[in-house]
Short mmCIF file of C-alpha atoms and ligand atoms in Angstrom, two decimals:
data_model
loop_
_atom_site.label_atom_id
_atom_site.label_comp_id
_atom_site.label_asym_id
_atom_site.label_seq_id
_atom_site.Cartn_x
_atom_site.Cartn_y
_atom_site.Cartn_z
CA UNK A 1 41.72 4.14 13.54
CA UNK A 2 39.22 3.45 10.79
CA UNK A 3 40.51 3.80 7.47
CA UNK A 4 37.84 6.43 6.47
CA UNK A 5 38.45 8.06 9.63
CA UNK A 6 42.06 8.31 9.24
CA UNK A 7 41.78 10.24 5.53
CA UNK A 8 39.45 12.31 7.11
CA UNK A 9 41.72 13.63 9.78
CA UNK A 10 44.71 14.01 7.66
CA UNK A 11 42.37 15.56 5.00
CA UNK A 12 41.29 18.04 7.74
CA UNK A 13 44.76 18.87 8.87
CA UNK A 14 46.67 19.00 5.09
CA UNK A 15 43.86 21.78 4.16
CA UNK A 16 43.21 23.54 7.00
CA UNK A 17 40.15 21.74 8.55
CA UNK A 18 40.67 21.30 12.29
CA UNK A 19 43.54 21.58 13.80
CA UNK A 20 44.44 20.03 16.94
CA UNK A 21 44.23 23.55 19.76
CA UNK A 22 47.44 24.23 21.03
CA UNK A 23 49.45 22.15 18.97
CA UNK A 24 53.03 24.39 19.03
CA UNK A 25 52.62 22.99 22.99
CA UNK A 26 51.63 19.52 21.73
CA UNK A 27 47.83 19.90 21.92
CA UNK A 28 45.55 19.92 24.74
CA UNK A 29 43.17 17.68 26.28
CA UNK A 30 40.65 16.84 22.52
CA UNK A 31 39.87 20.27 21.95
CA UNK A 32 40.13 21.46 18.19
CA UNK A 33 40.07 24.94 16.04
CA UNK A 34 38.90 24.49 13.11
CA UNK A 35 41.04 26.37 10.83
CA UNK A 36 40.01 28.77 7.24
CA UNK A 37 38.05 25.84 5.56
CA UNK A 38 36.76 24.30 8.43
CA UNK A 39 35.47 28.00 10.15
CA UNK A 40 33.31 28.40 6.85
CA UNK A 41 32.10 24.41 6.93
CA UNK A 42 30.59 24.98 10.44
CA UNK A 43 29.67 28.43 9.59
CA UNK A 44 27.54 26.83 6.65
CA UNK A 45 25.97 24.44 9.01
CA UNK A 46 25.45 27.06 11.56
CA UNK A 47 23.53 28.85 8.69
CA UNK A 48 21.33 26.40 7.51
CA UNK A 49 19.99 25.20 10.56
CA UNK A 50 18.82 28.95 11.37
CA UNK A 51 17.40 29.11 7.97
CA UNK A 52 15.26 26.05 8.06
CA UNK A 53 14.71 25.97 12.31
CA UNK A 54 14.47 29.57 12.35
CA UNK A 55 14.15 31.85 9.44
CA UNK A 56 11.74 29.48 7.57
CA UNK A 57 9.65 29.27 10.33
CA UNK A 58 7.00 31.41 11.99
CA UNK A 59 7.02 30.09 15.84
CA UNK A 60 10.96 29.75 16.89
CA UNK A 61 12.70 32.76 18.00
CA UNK A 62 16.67 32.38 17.79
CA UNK A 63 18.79 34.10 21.22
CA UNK A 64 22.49 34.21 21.95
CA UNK A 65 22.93 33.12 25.44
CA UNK A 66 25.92 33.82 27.58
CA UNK A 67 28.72 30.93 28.80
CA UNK A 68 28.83 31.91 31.95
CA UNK A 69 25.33 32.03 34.38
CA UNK A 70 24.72 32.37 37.90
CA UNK A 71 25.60 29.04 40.01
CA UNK A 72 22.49 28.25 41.41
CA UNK A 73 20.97 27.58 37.51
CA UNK A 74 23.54 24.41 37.83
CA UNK A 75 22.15 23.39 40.84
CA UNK A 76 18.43 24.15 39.95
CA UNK A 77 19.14 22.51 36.89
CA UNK A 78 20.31 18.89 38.89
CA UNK A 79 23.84 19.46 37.06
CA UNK A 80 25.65 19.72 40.12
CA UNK A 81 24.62 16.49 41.57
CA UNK A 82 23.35 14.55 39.03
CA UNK A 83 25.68 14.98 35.93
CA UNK A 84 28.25 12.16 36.55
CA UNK A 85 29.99 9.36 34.82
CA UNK A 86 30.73 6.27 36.71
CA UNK A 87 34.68 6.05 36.55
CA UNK A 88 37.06 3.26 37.43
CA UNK A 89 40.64 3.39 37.27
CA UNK A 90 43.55 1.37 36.28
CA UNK A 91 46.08 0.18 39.35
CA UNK A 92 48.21 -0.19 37.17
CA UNK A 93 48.45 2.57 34.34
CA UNK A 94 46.26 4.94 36.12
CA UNK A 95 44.12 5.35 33.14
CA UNK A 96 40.09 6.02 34.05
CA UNK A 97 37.52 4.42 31.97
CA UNK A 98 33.75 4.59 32.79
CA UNK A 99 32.48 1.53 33.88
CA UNK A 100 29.16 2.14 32.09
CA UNK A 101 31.28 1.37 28.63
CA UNK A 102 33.29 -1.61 30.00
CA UNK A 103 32.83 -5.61 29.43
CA UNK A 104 29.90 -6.93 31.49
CA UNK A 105 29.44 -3.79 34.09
CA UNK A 106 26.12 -2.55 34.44
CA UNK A 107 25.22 0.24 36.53
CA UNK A 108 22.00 2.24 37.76
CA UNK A 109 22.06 5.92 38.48
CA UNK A 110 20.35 7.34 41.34
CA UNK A 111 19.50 10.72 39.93
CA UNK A 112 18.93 12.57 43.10
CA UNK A 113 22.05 11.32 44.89
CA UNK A 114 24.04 11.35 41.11
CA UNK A 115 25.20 8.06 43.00
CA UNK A 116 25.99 4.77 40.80
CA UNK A 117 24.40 1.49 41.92
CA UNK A 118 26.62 -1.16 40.54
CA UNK A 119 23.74 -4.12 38.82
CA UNK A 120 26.58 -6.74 37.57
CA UNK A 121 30.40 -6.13 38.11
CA UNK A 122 32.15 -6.99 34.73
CA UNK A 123 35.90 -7.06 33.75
CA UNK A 124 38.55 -6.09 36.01
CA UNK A 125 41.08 -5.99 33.43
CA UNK A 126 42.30 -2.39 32.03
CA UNK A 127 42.01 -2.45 28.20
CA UNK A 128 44.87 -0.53 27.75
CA UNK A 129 47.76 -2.40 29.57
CA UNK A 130 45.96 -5.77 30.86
CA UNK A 131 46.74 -4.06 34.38
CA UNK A 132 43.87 -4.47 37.63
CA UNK A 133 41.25 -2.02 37.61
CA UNK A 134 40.26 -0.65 41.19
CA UNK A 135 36.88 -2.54 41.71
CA UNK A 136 35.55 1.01 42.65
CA UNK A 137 33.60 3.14 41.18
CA UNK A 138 33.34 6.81 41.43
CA UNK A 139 30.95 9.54 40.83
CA UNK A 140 32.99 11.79 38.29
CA UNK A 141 31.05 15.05 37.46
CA UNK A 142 31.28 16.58 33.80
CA UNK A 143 31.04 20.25 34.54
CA UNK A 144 34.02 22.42 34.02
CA UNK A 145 34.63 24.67 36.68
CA UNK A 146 35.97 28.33 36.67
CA UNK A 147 35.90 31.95 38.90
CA UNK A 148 34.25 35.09 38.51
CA UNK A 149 35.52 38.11 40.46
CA UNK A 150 38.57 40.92 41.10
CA UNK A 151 39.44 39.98 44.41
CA UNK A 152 41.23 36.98 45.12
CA UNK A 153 39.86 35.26 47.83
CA UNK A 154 36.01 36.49 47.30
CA UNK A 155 35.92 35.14 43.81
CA UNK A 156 32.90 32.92 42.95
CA UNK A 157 32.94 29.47 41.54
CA UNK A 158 30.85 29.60 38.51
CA UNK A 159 30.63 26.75 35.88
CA UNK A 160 30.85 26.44 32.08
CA UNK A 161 27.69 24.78 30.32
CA UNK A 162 27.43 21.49 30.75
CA UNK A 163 24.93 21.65 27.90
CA UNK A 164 24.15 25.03 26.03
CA UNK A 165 20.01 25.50 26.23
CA UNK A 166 20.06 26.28 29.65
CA UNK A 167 20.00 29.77 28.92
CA UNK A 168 16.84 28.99 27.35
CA UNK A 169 14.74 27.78 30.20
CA UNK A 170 16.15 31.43 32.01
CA UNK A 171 15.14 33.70 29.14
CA UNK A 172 11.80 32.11 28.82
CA UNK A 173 10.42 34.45 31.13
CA UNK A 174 11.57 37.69 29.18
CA UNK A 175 10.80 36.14 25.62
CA UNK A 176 7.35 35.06 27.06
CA UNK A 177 7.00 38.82 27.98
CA UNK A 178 8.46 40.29 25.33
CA UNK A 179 7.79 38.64 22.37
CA UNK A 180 4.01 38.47 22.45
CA UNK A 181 4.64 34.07 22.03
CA UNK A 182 1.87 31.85 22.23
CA UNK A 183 2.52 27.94 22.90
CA UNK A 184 3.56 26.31 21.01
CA UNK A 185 6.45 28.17 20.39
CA UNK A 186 10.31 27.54 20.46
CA UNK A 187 13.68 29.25 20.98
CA UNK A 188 16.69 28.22 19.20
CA UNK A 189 20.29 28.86 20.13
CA UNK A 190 23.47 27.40 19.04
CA UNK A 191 26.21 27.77 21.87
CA UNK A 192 29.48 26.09 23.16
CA UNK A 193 29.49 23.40 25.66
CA UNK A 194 32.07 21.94 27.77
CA UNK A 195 32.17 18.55 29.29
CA UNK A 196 34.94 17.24 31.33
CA UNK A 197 34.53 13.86 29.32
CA UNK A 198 36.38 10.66 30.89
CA UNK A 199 36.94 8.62 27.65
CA UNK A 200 37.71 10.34 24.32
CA UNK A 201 39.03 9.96 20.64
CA UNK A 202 37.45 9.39 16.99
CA UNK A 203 38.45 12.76 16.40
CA UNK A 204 35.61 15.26 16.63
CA UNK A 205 33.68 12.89 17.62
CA UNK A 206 33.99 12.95 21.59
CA UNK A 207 35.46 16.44 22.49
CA UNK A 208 35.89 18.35 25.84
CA UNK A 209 34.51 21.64 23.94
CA UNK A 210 32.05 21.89 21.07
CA UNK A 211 28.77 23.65 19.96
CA UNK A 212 25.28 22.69 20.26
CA UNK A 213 22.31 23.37 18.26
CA UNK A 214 19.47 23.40 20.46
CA UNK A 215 15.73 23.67 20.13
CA UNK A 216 13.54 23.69 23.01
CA UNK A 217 10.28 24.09 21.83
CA UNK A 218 7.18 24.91 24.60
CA UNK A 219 4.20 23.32 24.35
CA UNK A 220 1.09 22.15 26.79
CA UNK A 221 1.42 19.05 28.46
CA UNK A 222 -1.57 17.44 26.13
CA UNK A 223 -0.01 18.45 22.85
CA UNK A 224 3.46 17.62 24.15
CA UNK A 225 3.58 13.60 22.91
CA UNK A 226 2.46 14.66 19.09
CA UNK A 227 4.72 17.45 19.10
CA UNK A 228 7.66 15.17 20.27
CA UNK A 229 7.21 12.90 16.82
CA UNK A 230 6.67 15.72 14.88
CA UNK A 231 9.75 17.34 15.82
CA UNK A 232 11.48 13.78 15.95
CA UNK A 233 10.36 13.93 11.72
CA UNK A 234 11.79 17.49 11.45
CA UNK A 235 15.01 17.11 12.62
CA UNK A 236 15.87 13.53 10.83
CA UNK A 237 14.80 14.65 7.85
CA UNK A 238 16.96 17.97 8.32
CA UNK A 239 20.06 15.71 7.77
CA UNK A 240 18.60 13.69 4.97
CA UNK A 241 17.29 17.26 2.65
CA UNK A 242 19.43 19.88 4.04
CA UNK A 243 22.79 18.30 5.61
CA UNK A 244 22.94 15.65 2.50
CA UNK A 245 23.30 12.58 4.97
CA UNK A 246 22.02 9.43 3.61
CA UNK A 247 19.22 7.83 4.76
CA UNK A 248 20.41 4.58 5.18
CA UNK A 249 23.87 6.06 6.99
CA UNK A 250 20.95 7.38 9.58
CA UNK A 251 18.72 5.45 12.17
CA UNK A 252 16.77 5.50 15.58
CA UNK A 253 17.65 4.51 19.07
CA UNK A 254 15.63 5.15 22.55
CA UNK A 255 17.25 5.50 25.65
CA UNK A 256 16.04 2.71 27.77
CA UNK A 257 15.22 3.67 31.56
CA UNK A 258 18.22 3.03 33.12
CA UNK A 259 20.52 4.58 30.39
CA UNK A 260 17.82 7.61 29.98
CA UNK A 261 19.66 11.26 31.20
CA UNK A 262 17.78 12.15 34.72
CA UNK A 263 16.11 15.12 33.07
CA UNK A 264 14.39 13.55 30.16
CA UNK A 265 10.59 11.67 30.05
CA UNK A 266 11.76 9.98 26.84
CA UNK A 267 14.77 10.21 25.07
CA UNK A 268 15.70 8.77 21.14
CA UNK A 269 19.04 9.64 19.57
CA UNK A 270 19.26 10.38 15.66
CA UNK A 271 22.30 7.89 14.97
CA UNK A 272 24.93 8.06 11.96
CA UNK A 273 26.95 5.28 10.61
CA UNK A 274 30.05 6.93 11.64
CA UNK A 275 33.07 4.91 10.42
CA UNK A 276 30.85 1.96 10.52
CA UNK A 277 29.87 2.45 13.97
CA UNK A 278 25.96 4.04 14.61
CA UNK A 279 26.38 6.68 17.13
CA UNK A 280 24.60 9.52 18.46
CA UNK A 281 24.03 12.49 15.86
CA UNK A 282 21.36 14.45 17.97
CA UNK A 283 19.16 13.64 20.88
CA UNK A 284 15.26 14.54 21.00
CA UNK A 285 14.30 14.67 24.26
CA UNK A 286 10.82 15.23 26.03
CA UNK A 287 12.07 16.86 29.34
CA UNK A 288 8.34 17.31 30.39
CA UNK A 289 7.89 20.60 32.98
CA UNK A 290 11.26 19.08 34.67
CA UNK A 291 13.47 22.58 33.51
CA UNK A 292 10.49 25.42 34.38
CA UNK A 293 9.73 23.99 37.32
CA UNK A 294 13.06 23.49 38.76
CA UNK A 295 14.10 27.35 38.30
CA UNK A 296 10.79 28.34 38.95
CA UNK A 297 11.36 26.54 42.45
CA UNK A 298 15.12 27.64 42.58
CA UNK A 299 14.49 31.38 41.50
CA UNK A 300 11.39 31.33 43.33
CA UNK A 301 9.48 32.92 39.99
CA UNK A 302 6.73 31.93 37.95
CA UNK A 303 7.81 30.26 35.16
CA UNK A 304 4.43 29.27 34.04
CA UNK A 305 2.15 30.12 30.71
CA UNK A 306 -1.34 31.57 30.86
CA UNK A 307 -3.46 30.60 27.65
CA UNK A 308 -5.87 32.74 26.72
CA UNK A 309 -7.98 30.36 25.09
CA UNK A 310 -8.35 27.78 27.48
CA UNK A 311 -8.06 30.61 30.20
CA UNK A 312 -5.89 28.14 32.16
CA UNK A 313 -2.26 28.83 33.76
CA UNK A 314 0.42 26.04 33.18
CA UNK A 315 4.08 25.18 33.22
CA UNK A 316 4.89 24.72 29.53
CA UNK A 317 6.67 21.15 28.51
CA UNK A 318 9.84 21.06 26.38
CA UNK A 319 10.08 18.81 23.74
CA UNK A 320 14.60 19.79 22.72
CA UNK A 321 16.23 18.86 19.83
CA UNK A 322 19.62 18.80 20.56
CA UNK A 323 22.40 18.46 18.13
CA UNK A 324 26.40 18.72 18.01
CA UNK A 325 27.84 21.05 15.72
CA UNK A 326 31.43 19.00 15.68
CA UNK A 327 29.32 15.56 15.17
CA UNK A 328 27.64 16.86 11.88
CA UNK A 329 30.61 18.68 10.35
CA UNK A 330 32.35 15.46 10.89
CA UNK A 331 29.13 13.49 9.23
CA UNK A 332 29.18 15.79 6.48
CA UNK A 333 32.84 15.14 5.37
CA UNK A 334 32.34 11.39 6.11
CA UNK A 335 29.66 11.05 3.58
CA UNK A 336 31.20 13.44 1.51
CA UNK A 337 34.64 11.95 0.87
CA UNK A 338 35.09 10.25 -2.24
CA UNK A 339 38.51 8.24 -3.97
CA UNK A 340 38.17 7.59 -7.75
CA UNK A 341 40.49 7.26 -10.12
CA UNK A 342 41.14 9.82 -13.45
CA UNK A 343 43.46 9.13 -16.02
CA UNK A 344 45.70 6.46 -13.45
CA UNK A 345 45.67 9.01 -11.26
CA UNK A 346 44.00 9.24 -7.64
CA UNK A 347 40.78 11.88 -7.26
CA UNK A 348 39.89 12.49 -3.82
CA UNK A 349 36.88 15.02 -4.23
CA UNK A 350 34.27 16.17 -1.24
CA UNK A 351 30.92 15.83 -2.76
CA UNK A 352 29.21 18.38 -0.04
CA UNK A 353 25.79 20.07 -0.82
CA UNK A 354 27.29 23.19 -2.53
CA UNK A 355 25.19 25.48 -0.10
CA UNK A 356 27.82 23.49 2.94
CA UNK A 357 31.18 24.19 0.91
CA UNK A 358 33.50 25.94 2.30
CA UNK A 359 33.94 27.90 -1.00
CA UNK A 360 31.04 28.24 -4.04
CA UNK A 361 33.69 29.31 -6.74
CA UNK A 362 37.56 29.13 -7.86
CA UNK A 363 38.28 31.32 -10.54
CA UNK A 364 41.80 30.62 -12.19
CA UNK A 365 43.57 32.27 -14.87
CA UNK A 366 44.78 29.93 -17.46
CA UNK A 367 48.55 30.49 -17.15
CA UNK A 368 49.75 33.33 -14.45
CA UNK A 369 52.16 34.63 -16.47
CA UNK A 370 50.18 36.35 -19.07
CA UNK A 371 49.26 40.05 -17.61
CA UNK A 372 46.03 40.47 -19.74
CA UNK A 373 44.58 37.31 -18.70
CA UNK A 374 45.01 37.64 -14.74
CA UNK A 375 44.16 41.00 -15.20
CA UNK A 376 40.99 39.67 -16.96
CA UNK A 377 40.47 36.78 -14.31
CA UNK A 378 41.35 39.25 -11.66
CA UNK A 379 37.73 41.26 -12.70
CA UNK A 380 35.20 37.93 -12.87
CA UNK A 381 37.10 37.42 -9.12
CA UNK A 382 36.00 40.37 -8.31
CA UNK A 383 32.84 40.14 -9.89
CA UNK A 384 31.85 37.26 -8.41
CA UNK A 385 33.45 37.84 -4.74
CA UNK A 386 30.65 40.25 -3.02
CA UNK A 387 28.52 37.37 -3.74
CA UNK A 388 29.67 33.88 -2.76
CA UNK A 389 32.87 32.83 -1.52
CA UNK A 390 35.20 32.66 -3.58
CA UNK A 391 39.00 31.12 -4.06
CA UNK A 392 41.41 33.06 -6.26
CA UNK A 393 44.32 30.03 -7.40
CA UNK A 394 46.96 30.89 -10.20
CA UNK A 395 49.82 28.29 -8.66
CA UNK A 396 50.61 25.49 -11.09
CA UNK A 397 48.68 23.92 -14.19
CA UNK A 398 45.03 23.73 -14.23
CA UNK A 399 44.79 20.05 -13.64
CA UNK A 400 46.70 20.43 -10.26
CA UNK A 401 43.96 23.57 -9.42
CA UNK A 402 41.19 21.50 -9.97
CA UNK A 403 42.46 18.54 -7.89
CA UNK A 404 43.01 21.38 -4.80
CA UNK A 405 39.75 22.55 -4.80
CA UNK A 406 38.28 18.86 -5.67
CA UNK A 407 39.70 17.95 -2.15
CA UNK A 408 37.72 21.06 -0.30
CA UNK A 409 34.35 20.53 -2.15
CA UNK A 410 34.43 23.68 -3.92
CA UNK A 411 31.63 22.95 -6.59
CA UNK A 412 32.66 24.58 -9.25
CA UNK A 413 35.77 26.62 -10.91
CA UNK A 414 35.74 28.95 -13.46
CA UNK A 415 38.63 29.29 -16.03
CA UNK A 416 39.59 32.47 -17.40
CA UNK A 417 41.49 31.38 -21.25
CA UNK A 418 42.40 33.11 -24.33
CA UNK A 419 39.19 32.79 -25.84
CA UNK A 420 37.67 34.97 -22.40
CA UNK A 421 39.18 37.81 -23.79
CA UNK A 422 37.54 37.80 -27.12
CA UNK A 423 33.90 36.82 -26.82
CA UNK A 424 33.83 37.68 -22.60
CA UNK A 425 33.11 33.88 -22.07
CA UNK A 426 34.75 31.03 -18.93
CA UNK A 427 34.76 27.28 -18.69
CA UNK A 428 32.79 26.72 -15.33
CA UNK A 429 33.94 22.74 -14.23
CA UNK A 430 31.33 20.97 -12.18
CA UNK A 431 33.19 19.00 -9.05
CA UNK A 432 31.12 16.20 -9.21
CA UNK A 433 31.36 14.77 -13.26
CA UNK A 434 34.27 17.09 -13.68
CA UNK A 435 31.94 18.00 -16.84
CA UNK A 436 32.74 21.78 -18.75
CA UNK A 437 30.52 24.53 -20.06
CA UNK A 438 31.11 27.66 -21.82
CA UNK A 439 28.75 30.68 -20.26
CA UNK A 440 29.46 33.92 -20.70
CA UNK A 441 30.74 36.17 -17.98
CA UNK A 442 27.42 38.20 -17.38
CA UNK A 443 25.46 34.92 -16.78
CA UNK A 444 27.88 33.08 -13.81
CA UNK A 445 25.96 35.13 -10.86
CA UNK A 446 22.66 34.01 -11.81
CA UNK A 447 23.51 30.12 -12.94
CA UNK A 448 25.23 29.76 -9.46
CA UNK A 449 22.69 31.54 -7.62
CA UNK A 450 20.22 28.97 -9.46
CA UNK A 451 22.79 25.82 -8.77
CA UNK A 452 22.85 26.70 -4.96
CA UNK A 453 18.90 26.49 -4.60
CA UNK A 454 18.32 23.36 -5.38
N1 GAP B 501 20.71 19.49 26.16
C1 GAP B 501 20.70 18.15 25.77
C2 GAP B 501 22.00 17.54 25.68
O1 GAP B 501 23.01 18.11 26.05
P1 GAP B 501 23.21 15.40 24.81
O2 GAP B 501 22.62 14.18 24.16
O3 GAP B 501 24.08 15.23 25.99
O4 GAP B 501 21.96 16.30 25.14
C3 GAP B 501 23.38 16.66 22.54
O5 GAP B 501 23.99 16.23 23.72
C4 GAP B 501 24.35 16.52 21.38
O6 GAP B 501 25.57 17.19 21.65
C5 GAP B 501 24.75 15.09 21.07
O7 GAP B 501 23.78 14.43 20.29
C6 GAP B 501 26.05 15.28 20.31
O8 GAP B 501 25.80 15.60 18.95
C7 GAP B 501 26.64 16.52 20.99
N2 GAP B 501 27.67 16.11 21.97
C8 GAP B 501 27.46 15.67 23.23
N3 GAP B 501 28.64 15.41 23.84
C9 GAP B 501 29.61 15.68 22.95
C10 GAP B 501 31.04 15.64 22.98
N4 GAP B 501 31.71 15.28 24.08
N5 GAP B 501 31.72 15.99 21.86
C11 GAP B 501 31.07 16.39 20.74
N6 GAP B 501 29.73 16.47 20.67
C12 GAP B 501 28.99 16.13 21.75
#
């Protein structure tokens, strides 16, 4: 594991992060909770990506979809057949890799078979005990299965979402009729997924359950290859001004043909420098009329968009922006972590964009065993509470305090001392240069209200 990497996940663990599901049972199969700190991190990212995709916006309408769907949407879709993995296994160990990732294998997918034409055999050798790998590949589908029904025998196999925004292509009828849209328009949604993924690891990385946050936005076919860059502009630059990423931690990859997902026209991924590794952030995909007219054939409805302007009927395209909720909360501590040292001692701080922390404010009283000042810290706590999250921490001296909250990213704490309870002024400590200012107790709401704007 990378060094970076392996702060990160002991980081996450020691202050209640992620933690791995299941653990009292030993953990099960990469899935993760992520615990207090971590719940308000994704929340936070959840947030802003509503507020700039959605709320800032006049032409995206946000929806909740279900998990579970009717059957045939998988098959409509071409999940059934087409969403495979080539896998090989290990004589040997019995491990399963896919071959796709292995030394000197190269592989074609038929997309209406889902079968795996093999181009170039590579290595036979299992990286993980030297054992023989079975030169065979099979076609290993990623959709989770489950039932639906009370009576044993008559339930129905139904499956989980492969990926979340297929909801959206079976609401589009409704929001078309309901909404009063006209194209372009867009529908957001952020929703779990679950993949039964062959090869895992790095963490949060590669996980057999996470969230997605999805954009498909509609358009005519003739506007659809201006509005894929545009969007392709939106969404990198989302990471760069509102996620905090740095630009030269991000880059561009297309999908060439063969490697290209079988519903998608064109396909670039937003990469991160993850552990000094790029790898996928978010995929833009232009998925032409592919989605429409597959349930429109499936459902046998008329999934199609009349414009009044050019008084001509059409299947809209989708241009989807498609990124992992896991993959950015795990970009955002990466580029957030920091080691310095302070007086021969070791700082680990998370310099997050305050509007991301888990918590805005700590507010500490100087020592905890003087009544009038808790009592006095106890009111700016609860002053301040209604309006930003905020940490309440009286255990040990004020040094250790601010070290705690250095390692969560909260961006600033506010001291409660002697002199509080003569003129009604606090210290507020900034995270970052550690610097201290005196304000007084009437003006905290408004400076932090101003600090978490810009
Ligand atoms: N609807 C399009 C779609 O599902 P994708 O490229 O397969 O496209 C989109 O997935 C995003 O979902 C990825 O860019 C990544 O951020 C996230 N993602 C995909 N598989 C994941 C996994 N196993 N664990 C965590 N995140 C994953």
């Amino acid at each position: 594991m990378n060094d970076l990497m392996e702060k990160i996940v002991s980081l996450c663990k020691r202050r209640g992060f992620v933690y791995p599901s299941s653990e009292i049972y030993g953990g099960f199969a990469n899935i993760y909770d992520f615990g207090p700190l971590g719940s308000l991190l994704a929340k936070n990212i959840r947030d802003v990506w509503i507020k700039k995709m959605v709320q800032e916006r006049n032409d995206i309408y946000l929806i909740d979809g279900s998990i579970l769907m009717h059957p045939k949407s998988w098959e409509a879709s071409g999940h059934t057949v087409a969403f495979t993995d080539p896998l090989i296994q290990c004589q040997g160990c019995k491990k399963r890799f896919r071959a796709d990732k292995l030394e000197g294998w190269k592989l074609e997918k038929d997309n209406q078979t889902g079968k795996w034409n093999v181009l170039k055999q590579g290595t036979l050798i299992c990286p993980d005990c030297n054992g023989k790998l079975i030169p065979e590949i099979k076609e290993f589908n990623l959709l989770m299965t489950t039932s639906v029904g009370s009576v044993e025998g008559e339930k129905t196999k139904v499956y989980l979402k492969g990926e979340s925004c297929q909801n959206i292509y079976l609401d589009f009828l409704p929001i078309r009729d309901t909404m009063g849209v006209k194209i372009p328009f867009g529908v957001a949604q952020i929703g779990k997924t679950f993949r039964n993924e062959i090869t895992l690891g790095k963490f949060l990385f590669k996980v057999r359950e996470f969230e997605q946050m999805d954009i498909e936005y509609f358009c005519s076919p003739e506007k659809a290859k201006e509005l894929y860059e545009e969007w392709k502009n939106i969404r990198f630059n989302w990471y760069i001004d509102t996620i905090g990423l740095n630009k030269s931690n991000l880059r561009w990859r297309q999908h060439s043909p063969e490697e290209r997902i079988f519903y998608a026209r064109d396909a670039w991924d937003i990469e991160y420098k993850f552990f000094g590794e790029f790898e996928e952030l978010e995929g833009i995909h232009d998925r032409s009329d592919y989605d429409l007219k597959q349930h429109g054939k499936f459902s046998g409805k008329e999934l199609d968009y009349f414009d009044p302007v050019s008084k001509t009927r059409f299947i809209p395209n989708i241009i989807e922006c498609s990124g992992g909720l896991q993959r950015t909360f795990l970009a955002v501590l990466a580029e957030s972590y920091r080691e310095e040292e302070v007086n021969n001692e070791k700082r680990v701080f998370l310099k997050i964009k305050p509007s991301l922390s888990p918590y805005k404010i700590a507010v500490f009283p100087l020592v905890a065993n003087k009544d009038n000042l808790v009592e006095k810290a106890k009111d700016v706590f609860n002053l301040l509470k209604p309006e930003f999250m905020t940490m309440w921490d009286s255990i040990g001296n004020i040094g250790k305090r601010y070290r705690r909250q250095d390692e969560i990213g909260t961006p600033w704490c506010i001291t409660i001392d002697y002199q509080t309870l003569e003129d009604d002024t606090v210290t507020i400590r900034d995270r970052d240069t550690m610097e201290q200012q005196r304000i007084k107790i009437e003006e905290i709401v408004r400076l932090i209200k101003e600090r978490l704007h810009v």
